Amino acid sequence: MAEHWAAAMASAMQGLAGGNGSGQGLLFARINNASPLVIQVNGQAISRHLYRNYGYIPQAGDQVLALRQGDAFYILMKVVPA
């Protein structure tokens, strides 16, 4: 239950996801495939320029918080629904 703070933080920051057209921001994604790594964001499958926190082992179906900077997506952590 220690990860509830992450879900609350992610929900609070959901509106920061690229709203100003800058090509960067926080967003929610779903892991489609763990190996090779593929995420889905707003119905779009992304398989290139993905980076993850090495402490996190992705599993298909996980919802994650990601940071987009330009064309790169950094998977920060798994989000656990409250």
mmCIF file of C-alpha atoms in Angstrom:
data_model
loop_
_atom_site.group_PDB
_atom_site.id
_atom_site.type_symbol
_atom_site.label_atom_id
_atom_site.label_comp_id
_atom_site.label_asym_id
_atom_site.label_seq_id
_atom_site.Cartn_x
_atom_site.Cartn_y
_atom_site.Cartn_z
ATOM 1 C CA MET A 1 0.000 0.000 0.000
ATOM 2 C CA ALA A 2 3.032 2.269 0.077
ATOM 3 C CA GLU A 3 2.535 3.162 -3.597
ATOM 4 C CA HIS A 4 -0.808 4.972 -3.127
ATOM 5 C CA TRP A 5 1.080 8.268 -2.978
ATOM 6 C CA ALA A 6 2.322 7.569 -6.527
ATOM 7 C CA ALA A 7 -1.230 7.078 -7.817
ATOM 8 C CA ALA A 8 -2.367 10.286 -6.116
ATOM 9 C CA MET A 9 0.605 12.210 -7.525
ATOM 10 C CA ALA A 10 0.015 10.814 -11.028
ATOM 11 C CA SER A 11 -3.673 11.754 -10.912
ATOM 12 C CA ALA A 12 -2.815 15.270 -9.773
ATOM 13 C CA MET A 13 -0.309 15.724 -12.596
ATOM 14 C CA GLN A 14 -2.300 14.079 -15.384
ATOM 15 C CA GLY A 15 -3.169 17.467 -16.858
ATOM 16 C CA LEU A 16 0.519 18.215 -17.542
ATOM 17 C CA ALA A 17 0.695 15.752 -20.436
ATOM 18 C CA GLY A 18 1.660 17.842 -23.424
ATOM 19 C CA GLY A 19 -1.165 20.318 -23.058
ATOM 20 C CA ASN A 20 0.915 23.257 -24.288
ATOM 21 C CA GLY A 21 2.225 21.545 -27.433
ATOM 22 C CA SER A 22 5.792 21.561 -26.134
ATOM 23 C CA GLY A 23 6.397 17.856 -26.757
ATOM 24 C CA GLN A 24 7.092 17.157 -23.118
ATOM 25 C CA GLY A 25 5.218 16.346 -19.943
ATOM 26 C CA LEU A 26 3.969 13.589 -17.695
ATOM 27 C CA LEU A 27 1.482 11.068 -19.005
ATOM 28 C CA PHE A 28 -0.072 7.710 -18.307
ATOM 29 C CA ALA A 29 0.831 4.751 -20.496
ATOM 30 C CA ARG A 30 0.053 1.053 -20.528
ATOM 31 C CA ILE A 31 2.679 -1.636 -21.127
ATOM 32 C CA ASN A 32 1.563 -3.606 -24.202
ATOM 33 C CA ASN A 33 4.572 -5.910 -24.311
ATOM 34 C CA ALA A 34 7.479 -6.290 -21.900
ATOM 35 C CA SER A 35 10.031 -7.763 -24.318
ATOM 36 C CA PRO A 36 10.519 -6.004 -26.627
ATOM 37 C CA LEU A 37 9.177 -3.061 -24.666
ATOM 38 C CA VAL A 38 6.071 -1.468 -26.199
ATOM 39 C CA ILE A 39 3.832 1.082 -24.497
ATOM 40 C CA GLN A 40 0.462 2.480 -25.514
ATOM 41 C CA VAL A 41 -0.339 6.167 -25.128
ATOM 42 C CA ASN A 42 -3.699 7.538 -26.251
ATOM 43 C CA GLY A 43 -4.257 4.529 -28.519
ATOM 44 C CA GLN A 44 -0.817 4.822 -30.160
ATOM 45 C CA ALA A 45 1.694 1.963 -29.760
ATOM 46 C CA ILE A 46 5.237 3.228 -29.118
ATOM 47 C CA SER A 47 8.261 0.953 -29.375
ATOM 48 C CA ARG A 48 11.172 3.301 -30.073
ATOM 49 C CA HIS A 49 13.027 5.767 -27.852
ATOM 50 C CA LEU A 50 11.754 4.096 -24.676
ATOM 51 C CA TYR A 51 13.760 4.195 -21.477
ATOM 52 C CA ARG A 52 12.834 2.782 -18.098
ATOM 53 C CA ASN A 53 13.867 2.963 -14.490
ATOM 54 C CA TYR A 54 16.083 -0.104 -14.026
ATOM 55 C CA GLY A 55 14.449 -0.768 -10.677
ATOM 56 C CA TYR A 56 11.156 -1.433 -12.465
ATOM 57 C CA ILE A 57 10.579 -4.698 -14.327
ATOM 58 C CA PRO A 58 7.744 -4.105 -16.813
ATOM 59 C CA GLN A 59 4.880 -6.557 -17.214
ATOM 60 C CA ALA A 60 2.228 -6.475 -19.929
ATOM 61 C CA GLY A 61 -0.871 -4.672 -18.672
ATOM 62 C CA ASP A 62 0.914 -2.427 -16.161
ATOM 63 C CA GLN A 63 -0.157 1.200 -16.084
ATOM 64 C CA VAL A 64 2.872 3.461 -15.743
ATOM 65 C CA LEU A 65 3.736 7.103 -15.320
ATOM 66 C CA ALA A 66 6.001 8.273 -18.120
ATOM 67 C CA LEU A 67 7.827 11.489 -18.914
ATOM 68 C CA ARG A 68 7.896 12.583 -22.532
ATOM 69 C CA GLN A 69 10.751 14.789 -23.662
ATOM 70 C CA GLY A 70 10.774 15.375 -27.394
ATOM 71 C CA ASP A 71 10.529 11.954 -29.040
ATOM 72 C CA ALA A 72 11.791 10.034 -25.977
ATOM 73 C CA PHE A 73 9.603 8.399 -23.324
ATOM 74 C CA TYR A 74 11.037 7.703 -19.861
ATOM 75 C CA ILE A 75 9.039 5.202 -17.799
ATOM 76 C CA LEU A 76 9.275 6.480 -14.236
ATOM 77 C CA MET A 77 7.187 4.055 -12.190
ATOM 78 C CA LYS A 78 4.248 1.703 -12.111
ATOM 79 C CA VAL A 79 1.013 3.399 -11.071
ATOM 80 C CA VAL A 80 -1.183 1.484 -8.649
ATOM 81 C CA PRO A 81 -4.861 2.517 -8.742
ATOM 82 C CA ALA A 82 -6.206 3.716 -5.382
#
